[in-house]
Every structure is written in C-alpha cells, then in structure tokens.
PDB file of N, CA and C in Angstrom:
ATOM      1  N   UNK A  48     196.223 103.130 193.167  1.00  0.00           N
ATOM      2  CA  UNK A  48     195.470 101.909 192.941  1.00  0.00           C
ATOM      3  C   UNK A  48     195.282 101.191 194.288  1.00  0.00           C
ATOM      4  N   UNK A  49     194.292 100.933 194.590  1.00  0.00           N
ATOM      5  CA  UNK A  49     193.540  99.864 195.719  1.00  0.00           C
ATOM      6  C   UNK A  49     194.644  98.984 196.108  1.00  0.00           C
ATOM      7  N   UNK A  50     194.818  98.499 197.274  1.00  0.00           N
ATOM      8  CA  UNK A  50     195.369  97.191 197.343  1.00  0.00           C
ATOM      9  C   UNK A  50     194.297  96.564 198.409  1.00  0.00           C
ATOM     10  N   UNK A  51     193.849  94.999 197.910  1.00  0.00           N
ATOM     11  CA  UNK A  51     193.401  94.446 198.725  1.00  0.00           C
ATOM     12  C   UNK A  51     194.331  92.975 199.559  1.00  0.00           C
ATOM     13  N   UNK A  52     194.113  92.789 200.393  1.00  0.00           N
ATOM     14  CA  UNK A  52     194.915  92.563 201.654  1.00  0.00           C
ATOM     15  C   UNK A  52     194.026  90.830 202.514  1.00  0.00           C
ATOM     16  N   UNK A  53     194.535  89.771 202.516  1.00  0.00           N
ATOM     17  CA  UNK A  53     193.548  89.366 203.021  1.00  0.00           C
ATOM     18  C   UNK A  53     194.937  87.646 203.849  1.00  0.00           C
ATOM     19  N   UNK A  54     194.849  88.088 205.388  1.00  0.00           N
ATOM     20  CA  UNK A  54     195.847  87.161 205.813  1.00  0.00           C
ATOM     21  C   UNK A  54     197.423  87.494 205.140  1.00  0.00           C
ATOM     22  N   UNK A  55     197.736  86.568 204.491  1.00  0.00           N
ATOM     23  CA  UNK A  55     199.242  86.819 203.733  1.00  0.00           C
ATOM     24  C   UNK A  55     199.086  87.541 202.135  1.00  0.00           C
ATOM     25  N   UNK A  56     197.719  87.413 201.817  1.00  0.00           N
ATOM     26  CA  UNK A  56     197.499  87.623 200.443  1.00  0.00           C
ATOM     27  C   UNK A  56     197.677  89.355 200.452  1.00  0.00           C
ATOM     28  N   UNK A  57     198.513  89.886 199.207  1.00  0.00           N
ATOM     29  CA  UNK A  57     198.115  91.426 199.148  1.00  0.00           C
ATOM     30  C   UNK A  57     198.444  91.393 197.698  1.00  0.00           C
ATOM     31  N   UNK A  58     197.876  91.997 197.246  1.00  0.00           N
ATOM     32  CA  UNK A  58     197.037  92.566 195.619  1.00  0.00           C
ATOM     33  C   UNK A  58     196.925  93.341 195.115  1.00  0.00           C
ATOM     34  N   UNK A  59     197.359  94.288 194.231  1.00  0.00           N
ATOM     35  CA  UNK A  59     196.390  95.278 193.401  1.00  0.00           C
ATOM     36  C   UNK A  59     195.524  94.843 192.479  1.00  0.00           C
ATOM     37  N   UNK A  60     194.134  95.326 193.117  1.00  0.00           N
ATOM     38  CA  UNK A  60     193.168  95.927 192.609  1.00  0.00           C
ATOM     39  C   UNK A  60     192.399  96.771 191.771  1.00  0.00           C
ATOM     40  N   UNK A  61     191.501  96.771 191.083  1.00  0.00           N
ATOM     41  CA  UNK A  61     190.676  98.316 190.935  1.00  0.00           C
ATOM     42  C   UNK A  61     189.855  98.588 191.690  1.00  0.00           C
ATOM     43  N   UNK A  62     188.570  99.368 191.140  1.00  0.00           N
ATOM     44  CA  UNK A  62     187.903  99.982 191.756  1.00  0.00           C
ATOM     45  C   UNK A  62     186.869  99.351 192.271  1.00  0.00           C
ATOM     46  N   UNK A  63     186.573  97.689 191.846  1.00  0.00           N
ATOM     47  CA  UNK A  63     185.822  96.753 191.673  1.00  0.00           C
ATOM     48  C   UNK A  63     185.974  95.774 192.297  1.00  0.00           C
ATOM     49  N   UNK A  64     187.534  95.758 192.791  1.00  0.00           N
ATOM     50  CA  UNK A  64     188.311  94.256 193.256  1.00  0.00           C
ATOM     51  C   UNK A  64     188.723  93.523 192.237  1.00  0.00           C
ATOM     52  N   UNK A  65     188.966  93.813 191.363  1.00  0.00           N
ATOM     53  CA  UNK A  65     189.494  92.838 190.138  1.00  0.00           C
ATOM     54  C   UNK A  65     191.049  92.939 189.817  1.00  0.00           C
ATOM     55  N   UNK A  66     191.389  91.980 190.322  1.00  0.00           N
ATOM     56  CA  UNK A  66     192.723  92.069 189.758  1.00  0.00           C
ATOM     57  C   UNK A  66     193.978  92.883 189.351  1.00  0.00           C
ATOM     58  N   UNK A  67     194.737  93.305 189.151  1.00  0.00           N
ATOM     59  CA  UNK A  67     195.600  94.372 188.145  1.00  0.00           C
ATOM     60  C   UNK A  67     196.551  93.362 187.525  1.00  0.00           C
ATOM     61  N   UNK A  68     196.807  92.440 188.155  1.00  0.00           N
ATOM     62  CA  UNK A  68     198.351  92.308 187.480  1.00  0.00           C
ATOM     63  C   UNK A  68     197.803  89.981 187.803  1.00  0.00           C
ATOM     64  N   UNK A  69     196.866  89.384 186.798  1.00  0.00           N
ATOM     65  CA  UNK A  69     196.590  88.380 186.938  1.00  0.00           C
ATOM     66  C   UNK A  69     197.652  87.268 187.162  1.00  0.00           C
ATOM     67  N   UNK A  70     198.916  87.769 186.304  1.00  0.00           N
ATOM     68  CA  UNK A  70     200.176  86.415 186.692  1.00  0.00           C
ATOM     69  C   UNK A  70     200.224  86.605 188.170  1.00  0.00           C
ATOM     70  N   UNK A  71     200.069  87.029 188.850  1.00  0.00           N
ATOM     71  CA  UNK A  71     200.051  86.592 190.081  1.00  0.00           C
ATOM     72  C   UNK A  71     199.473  86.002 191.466  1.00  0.00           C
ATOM     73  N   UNK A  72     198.192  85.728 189.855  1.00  0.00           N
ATOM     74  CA  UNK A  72     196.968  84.956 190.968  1.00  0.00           C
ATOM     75  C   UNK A  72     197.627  83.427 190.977  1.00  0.00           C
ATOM     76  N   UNK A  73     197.018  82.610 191.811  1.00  0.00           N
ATOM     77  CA  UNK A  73     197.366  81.492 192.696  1.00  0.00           C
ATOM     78  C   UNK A  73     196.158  81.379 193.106  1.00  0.00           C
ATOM     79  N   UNK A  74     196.137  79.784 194.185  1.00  0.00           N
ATOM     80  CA  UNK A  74     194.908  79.086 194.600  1.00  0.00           C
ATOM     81  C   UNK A  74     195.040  79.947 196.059  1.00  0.00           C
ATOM     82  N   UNK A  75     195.840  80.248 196.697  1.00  0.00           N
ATOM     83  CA  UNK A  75     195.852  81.071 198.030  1.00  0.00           C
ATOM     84  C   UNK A  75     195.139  82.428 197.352  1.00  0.00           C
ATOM     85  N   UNK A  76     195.706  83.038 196.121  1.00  0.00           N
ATOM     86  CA  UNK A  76     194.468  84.503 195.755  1.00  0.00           C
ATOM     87  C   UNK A  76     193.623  84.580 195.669  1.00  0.00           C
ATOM     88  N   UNK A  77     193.239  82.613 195.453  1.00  0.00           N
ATOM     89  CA  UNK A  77     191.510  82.919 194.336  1.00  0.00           C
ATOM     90  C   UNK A  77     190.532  82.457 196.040  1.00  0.00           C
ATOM     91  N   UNK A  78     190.786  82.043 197.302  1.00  0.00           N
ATOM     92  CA  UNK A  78     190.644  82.043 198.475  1.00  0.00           C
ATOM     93  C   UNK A  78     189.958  83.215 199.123  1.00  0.00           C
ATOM     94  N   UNK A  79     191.363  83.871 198.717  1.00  0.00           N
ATOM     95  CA  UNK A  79     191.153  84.816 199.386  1.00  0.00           C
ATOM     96  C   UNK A  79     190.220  86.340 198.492  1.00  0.00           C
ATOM     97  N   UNK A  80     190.199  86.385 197.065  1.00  0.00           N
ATOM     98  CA  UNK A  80     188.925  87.064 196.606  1.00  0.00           C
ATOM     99  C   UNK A  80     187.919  86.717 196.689  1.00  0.00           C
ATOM    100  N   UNK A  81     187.444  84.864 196.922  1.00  0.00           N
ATOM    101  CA  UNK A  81     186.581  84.391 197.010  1.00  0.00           C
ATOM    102  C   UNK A  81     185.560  85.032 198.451  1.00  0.00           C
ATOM    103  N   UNK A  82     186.315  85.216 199.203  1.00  0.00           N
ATOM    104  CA  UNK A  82     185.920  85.545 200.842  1.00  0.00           C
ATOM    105  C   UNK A  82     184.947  87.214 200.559  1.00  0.00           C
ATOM    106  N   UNK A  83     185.628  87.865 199.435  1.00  0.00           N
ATOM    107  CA  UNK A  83     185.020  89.195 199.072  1.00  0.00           C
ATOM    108  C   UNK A  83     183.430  89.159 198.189  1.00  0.00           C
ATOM    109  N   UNK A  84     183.237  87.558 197.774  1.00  0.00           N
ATOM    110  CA  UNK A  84     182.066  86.823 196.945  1.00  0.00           C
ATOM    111  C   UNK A  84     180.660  86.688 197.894  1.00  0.00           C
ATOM    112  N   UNK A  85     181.262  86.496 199.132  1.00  0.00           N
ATOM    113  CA  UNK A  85     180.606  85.324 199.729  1.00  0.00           C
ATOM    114  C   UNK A  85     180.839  84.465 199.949  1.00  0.00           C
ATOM    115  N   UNK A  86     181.994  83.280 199.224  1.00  0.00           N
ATOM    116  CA  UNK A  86     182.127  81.974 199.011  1.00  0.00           C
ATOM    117  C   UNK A  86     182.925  81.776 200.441  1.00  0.00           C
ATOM    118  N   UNK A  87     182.643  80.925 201.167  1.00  0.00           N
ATOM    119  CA  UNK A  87     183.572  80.588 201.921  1.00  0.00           C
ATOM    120  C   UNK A  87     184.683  79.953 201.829  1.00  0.00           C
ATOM    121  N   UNK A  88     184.034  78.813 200.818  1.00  0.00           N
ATOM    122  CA  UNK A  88     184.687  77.648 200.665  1.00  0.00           C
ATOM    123  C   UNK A  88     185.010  77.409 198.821  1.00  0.00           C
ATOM    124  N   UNK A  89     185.752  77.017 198.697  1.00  0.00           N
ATOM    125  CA  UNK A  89     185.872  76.550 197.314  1.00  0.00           C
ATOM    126  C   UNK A  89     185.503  75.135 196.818  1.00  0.00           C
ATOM    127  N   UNK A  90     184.470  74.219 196.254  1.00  0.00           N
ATOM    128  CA  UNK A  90     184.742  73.098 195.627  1.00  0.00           C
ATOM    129  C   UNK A  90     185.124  72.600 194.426  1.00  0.00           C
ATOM    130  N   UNK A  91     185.037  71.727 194.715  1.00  0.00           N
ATOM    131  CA  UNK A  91     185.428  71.079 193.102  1.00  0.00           C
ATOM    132  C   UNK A  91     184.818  71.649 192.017  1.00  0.00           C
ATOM    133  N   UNK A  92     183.044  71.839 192.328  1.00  0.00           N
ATOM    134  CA  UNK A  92     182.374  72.869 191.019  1.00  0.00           C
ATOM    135  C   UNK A  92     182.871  73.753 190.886  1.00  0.00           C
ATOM    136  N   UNK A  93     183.122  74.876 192.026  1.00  0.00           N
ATOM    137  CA  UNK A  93     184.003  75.969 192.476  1.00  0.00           C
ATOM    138  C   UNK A  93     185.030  75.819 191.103  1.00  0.00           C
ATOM    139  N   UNK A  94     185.922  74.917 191.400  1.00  0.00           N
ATOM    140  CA  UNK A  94     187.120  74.682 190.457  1.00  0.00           C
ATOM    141  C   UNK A  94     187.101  74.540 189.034  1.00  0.00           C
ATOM    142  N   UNK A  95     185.986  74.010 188.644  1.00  0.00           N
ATOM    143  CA  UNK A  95     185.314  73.592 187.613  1.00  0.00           C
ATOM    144  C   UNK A  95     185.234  74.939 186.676  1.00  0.00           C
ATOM    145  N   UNK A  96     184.390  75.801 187.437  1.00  0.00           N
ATOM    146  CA  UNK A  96     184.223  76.858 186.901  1.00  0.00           C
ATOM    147  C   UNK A  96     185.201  78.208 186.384  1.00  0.00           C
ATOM    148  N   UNK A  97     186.350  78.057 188.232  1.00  0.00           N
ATOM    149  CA  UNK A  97     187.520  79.311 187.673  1.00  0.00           C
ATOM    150  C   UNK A  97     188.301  78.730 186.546  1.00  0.00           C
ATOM    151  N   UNK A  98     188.490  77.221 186.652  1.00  0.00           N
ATOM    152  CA  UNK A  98     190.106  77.114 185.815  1.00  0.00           C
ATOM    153  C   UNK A  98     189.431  77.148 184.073  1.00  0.00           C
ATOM    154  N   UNK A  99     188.067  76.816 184.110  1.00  0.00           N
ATOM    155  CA  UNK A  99     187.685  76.971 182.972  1.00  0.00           C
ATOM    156  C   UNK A  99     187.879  78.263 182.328  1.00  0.00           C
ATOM    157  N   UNK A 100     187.561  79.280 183.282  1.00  0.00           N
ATOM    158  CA  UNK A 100     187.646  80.665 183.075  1.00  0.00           C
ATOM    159  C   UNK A 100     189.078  81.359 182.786  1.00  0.00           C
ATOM    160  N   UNK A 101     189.878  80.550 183.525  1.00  0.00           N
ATOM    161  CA  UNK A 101     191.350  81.094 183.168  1.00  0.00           C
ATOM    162  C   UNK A 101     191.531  80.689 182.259  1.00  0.00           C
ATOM    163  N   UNK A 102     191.831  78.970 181.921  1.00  0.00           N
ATOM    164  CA  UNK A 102     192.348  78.395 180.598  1.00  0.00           C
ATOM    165  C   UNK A 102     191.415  79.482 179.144  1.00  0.00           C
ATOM    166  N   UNK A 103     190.231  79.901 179.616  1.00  0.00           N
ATOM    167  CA  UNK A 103     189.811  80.316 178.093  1.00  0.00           C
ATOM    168  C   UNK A 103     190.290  81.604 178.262  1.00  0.00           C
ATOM    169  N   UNK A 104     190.347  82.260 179.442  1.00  0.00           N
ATOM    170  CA  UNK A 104     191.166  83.716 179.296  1.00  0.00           C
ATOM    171  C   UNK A 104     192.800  83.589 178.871  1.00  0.00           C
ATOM    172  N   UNK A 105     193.043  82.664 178.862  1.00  0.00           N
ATOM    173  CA  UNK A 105     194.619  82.964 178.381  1.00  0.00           C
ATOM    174  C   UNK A 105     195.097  82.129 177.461  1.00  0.00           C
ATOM    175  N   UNK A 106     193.850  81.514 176.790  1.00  0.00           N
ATOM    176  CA  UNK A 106     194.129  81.310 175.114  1.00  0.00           C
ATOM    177  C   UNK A 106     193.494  82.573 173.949  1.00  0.00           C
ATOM    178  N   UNK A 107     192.011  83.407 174.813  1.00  0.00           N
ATOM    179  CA  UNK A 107     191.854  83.913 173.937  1.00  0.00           C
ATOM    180  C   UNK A 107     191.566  85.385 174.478  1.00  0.00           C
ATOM    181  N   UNK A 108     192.036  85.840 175.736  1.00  0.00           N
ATOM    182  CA  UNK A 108     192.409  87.093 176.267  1.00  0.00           C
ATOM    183  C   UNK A 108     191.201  87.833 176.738  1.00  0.00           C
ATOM    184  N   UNK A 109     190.212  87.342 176.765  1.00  0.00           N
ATOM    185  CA  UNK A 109     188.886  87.742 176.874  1.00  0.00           C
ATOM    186  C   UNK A 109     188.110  86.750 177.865  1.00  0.00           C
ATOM    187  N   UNK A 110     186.979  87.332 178.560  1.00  0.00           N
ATOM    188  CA  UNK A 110     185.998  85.670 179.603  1.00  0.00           C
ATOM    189  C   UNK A 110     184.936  85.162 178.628  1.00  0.00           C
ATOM    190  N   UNK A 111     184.950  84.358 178.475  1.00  0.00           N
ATOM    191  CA  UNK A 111     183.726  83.697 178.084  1.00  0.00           C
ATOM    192  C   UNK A 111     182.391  84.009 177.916  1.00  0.00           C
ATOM    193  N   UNK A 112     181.505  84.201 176.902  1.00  0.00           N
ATOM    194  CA  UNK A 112     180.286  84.318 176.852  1.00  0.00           C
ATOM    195  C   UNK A 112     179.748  83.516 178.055  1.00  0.00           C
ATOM    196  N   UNK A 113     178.977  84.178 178.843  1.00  0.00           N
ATOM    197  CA  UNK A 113     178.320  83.034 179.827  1.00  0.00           C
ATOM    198  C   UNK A 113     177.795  81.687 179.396  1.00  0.00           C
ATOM    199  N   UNK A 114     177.108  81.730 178.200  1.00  0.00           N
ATOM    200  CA  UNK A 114     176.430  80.783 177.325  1.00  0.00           C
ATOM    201  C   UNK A 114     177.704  79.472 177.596  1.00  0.00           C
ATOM    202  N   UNK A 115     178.500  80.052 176.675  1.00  0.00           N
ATOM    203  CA  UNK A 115     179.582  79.086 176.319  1.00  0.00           C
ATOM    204  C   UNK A 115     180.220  78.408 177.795  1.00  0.00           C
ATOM    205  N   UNK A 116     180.345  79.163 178.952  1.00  0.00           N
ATOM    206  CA  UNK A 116     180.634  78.701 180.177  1.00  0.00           C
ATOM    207  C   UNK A 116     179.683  77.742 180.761  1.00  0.00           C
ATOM    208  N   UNK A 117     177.976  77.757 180.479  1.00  0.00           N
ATOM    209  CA  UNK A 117     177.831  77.067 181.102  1.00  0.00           C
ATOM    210  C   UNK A 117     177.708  75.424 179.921  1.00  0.00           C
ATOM    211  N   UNK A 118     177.967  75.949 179.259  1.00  0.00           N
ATOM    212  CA  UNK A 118     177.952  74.322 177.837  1.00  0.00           C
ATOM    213  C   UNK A 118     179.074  74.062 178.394  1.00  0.00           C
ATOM    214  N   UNK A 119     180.425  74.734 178.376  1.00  0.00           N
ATOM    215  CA  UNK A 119     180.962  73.868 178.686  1.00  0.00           C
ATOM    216  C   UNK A 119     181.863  73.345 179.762  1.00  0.00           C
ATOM    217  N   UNK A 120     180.959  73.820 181.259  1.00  0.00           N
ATOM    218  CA  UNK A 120     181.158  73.253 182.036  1.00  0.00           C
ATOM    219  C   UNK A 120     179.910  72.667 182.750  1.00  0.00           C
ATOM    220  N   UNK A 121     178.808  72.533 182.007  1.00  0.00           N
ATOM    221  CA  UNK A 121     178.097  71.610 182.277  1.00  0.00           C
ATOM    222  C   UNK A 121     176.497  72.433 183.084  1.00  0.00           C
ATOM    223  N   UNK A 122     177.026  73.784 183.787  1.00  0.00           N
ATOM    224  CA  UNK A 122     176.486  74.002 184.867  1.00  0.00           C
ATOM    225  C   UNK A 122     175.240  75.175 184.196  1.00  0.00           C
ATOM    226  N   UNK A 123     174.153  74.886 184.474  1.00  0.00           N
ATOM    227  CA  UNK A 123     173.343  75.730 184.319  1.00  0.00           C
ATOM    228  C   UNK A 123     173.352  77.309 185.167  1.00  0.00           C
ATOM    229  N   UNK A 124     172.993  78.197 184.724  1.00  0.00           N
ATOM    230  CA  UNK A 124     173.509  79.614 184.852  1.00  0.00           C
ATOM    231  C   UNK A 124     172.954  79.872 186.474  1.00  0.00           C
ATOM    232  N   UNK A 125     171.817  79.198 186.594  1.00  0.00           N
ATOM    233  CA  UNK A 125     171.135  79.249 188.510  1.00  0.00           C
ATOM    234  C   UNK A 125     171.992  78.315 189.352  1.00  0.00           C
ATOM    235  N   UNK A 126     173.238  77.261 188.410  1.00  0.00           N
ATOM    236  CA  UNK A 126     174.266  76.475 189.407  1.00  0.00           C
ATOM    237  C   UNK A 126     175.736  77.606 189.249  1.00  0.00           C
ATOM    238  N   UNK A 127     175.663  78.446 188.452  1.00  0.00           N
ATOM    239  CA  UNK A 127     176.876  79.038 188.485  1.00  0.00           C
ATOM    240  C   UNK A 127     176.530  80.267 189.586  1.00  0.00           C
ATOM    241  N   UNK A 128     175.303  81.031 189.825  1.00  0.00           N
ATOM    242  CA  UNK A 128     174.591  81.881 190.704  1.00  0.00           C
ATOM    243  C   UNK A 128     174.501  81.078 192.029  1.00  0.00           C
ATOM    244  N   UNK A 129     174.345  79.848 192.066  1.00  0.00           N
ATOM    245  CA  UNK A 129     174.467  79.395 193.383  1.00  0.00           C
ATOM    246  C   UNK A 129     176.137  79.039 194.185  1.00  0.00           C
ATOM    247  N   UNK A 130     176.929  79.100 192.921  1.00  0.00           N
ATOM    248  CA  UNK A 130     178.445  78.445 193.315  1.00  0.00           C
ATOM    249  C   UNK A 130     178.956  80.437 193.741  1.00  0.00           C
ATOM    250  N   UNK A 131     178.411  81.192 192.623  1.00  0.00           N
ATOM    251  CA  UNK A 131     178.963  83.069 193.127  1.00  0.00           C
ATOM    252  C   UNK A 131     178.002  83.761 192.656  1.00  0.00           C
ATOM    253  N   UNK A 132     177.097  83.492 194.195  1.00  0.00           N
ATOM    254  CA  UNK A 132     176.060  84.593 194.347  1.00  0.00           C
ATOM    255  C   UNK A 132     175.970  86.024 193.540  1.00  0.00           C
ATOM    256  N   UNK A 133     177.402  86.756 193.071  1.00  0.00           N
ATOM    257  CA  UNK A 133     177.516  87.769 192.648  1.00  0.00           C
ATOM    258  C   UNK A 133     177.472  87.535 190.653  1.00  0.00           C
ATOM    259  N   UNK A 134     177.423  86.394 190.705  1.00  0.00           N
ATOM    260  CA  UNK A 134     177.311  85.541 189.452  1.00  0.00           C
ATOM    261  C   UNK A 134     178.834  85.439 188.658  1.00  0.00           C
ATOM    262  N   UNK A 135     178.419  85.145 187.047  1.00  0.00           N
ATOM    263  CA  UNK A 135     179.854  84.497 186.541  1.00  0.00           C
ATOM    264  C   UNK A 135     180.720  85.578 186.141  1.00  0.00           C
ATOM    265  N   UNK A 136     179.877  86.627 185.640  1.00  0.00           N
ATOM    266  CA  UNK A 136     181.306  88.084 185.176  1.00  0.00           C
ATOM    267  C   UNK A 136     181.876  88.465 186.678  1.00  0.00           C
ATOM    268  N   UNK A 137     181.227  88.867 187.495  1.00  0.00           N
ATOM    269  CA  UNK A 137     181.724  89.859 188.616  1.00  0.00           C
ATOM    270  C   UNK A 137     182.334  88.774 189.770  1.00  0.00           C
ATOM    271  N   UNK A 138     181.487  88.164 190.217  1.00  0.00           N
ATOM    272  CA  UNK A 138     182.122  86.705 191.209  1.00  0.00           C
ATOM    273  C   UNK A 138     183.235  85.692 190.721  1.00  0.00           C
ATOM    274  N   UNK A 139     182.297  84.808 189.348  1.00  0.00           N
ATOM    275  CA  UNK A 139     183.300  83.856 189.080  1.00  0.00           C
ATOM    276  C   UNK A 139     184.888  84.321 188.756  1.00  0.00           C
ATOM    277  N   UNK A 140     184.957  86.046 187.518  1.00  0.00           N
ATOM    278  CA  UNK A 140     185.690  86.343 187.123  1.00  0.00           C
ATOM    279  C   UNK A 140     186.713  86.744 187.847  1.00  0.00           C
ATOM    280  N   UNK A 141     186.112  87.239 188.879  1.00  0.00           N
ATOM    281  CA  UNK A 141     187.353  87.641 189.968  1.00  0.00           C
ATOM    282  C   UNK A 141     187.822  87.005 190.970  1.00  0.00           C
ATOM    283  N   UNK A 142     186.918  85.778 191.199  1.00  0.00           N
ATOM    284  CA  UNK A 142     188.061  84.471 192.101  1.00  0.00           C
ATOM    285  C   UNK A 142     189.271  84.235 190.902  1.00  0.00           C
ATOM    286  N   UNK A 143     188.754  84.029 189.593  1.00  0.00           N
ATOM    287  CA  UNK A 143     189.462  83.568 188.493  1.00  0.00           C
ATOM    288  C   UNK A 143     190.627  84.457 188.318  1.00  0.00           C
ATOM    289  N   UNK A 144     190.845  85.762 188.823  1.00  0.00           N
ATOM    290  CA  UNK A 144     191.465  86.238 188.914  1.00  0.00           C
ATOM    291  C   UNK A 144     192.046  86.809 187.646  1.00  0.00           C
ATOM    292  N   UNK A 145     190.613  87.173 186.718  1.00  0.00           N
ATOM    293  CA  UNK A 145     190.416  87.730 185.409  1.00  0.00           C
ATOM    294  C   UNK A 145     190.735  89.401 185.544  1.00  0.00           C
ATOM    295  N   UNK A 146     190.405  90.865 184.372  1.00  0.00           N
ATOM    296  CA  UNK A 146     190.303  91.519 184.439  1.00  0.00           C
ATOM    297  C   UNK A 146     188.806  91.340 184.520  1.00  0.00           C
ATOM    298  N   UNK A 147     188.521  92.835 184.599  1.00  0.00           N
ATOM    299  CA  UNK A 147     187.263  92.864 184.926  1.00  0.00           C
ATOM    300  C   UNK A 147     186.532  93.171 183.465  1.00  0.00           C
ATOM    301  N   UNK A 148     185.339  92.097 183.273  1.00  0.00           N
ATOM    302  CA  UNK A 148     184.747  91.665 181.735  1.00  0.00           C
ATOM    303  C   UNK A 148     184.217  93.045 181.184  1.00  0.00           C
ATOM    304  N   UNK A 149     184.446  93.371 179.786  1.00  0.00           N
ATOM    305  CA  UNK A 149     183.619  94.229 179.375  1.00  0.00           C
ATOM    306  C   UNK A 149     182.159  94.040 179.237  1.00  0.00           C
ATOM    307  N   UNK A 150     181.760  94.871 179.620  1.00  0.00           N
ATOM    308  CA  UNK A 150     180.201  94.828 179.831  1.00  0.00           C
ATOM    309  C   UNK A 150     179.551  94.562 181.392  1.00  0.00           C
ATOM    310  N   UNK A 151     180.418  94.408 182.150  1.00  0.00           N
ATOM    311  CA  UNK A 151     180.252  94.068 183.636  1.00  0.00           C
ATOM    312  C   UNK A 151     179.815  95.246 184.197  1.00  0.00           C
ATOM    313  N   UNK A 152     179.020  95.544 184.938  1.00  0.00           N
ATOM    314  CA  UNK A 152     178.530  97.004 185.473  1.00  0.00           C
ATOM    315  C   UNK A 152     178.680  96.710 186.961  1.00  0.00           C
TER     316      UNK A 152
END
C-alpha cells in the first residue's frame, strides 16, 4: 500500500490518495492532502465543507449526496469546485480524509 509523505505528515494511502486508516486524520493531514488538491490554503469555507463531510461520514458511514452537501452547507456546487478544483467526491473527500466515495472514478 502507497504511503504518502508530506513534511511530518506520513499516511497510508490507495491508489487514489485516499486515506486507509481515517482515525488518523487531523487538521495537519487534511493540509497536507489538501497540497495534493491544489488548495494551498484552507479557509473557513474550506472548513465548512470537510467537517461537514466528516460529521456526516461518521454518523452514517458513507459521503454525502453532493445535493445534500451543498443544502446543507449553503454552497452551490461551482463554490464547492472553486474551494477543490478536483471537486466534492475526489478533492473535498480526501482533505476530509474520507474513504474513497463509491461511484468516484
């Protein structure tokens, strides 16, 4: 299995960059996958968007219909494409430090 590596951060991975083992993401992990996005920087929307993504991944073990992500965090689907260029399954999910979504190609 992959390990990705970034400053102090080191990880297993898949084949995708997603995660293996999520209890061990942190705001220093979601940094440093972010850097693999594009994102340089994280903001507050930034924030808006992962913790939404975690809190609903670890009440109901699954990511979010995009739909439902952007109701209810407010952000229309061209503000979630502008916050991770790579968009909300493949970008947002993996700062979030999700598995990687079924249906994600």
């Amino acid at each position: 299995m992959p390990t990705f590596k970034y400053e102090d951060v080191e990880i297993l991975v898949d084949e995708d960059g997603f995660m293996q083992e999520p209890d061990k993401w942190d705001e220093k992990v979601a940094f440093a996958l972010a850097t693999t996005e594009n994102v340089s920087d994280l903001t507050e929307e930034h924030w808006k968007v992962v913790n939404y993504l975690r809190d609903y991944y670890q009440e109901f073990g699954i990511a979010p219909m995009i739909r439902k992500l952007c109701k209810k965090t407010g952000f229309t689907l061209k503000e979630i494409y502008d916050l991770f260029p790579s968009g909300p399954a493949k970008g947002a999910c993996k700062v979030a430090g999700l598995p990687k979504p079924t249906g994600c190609v």
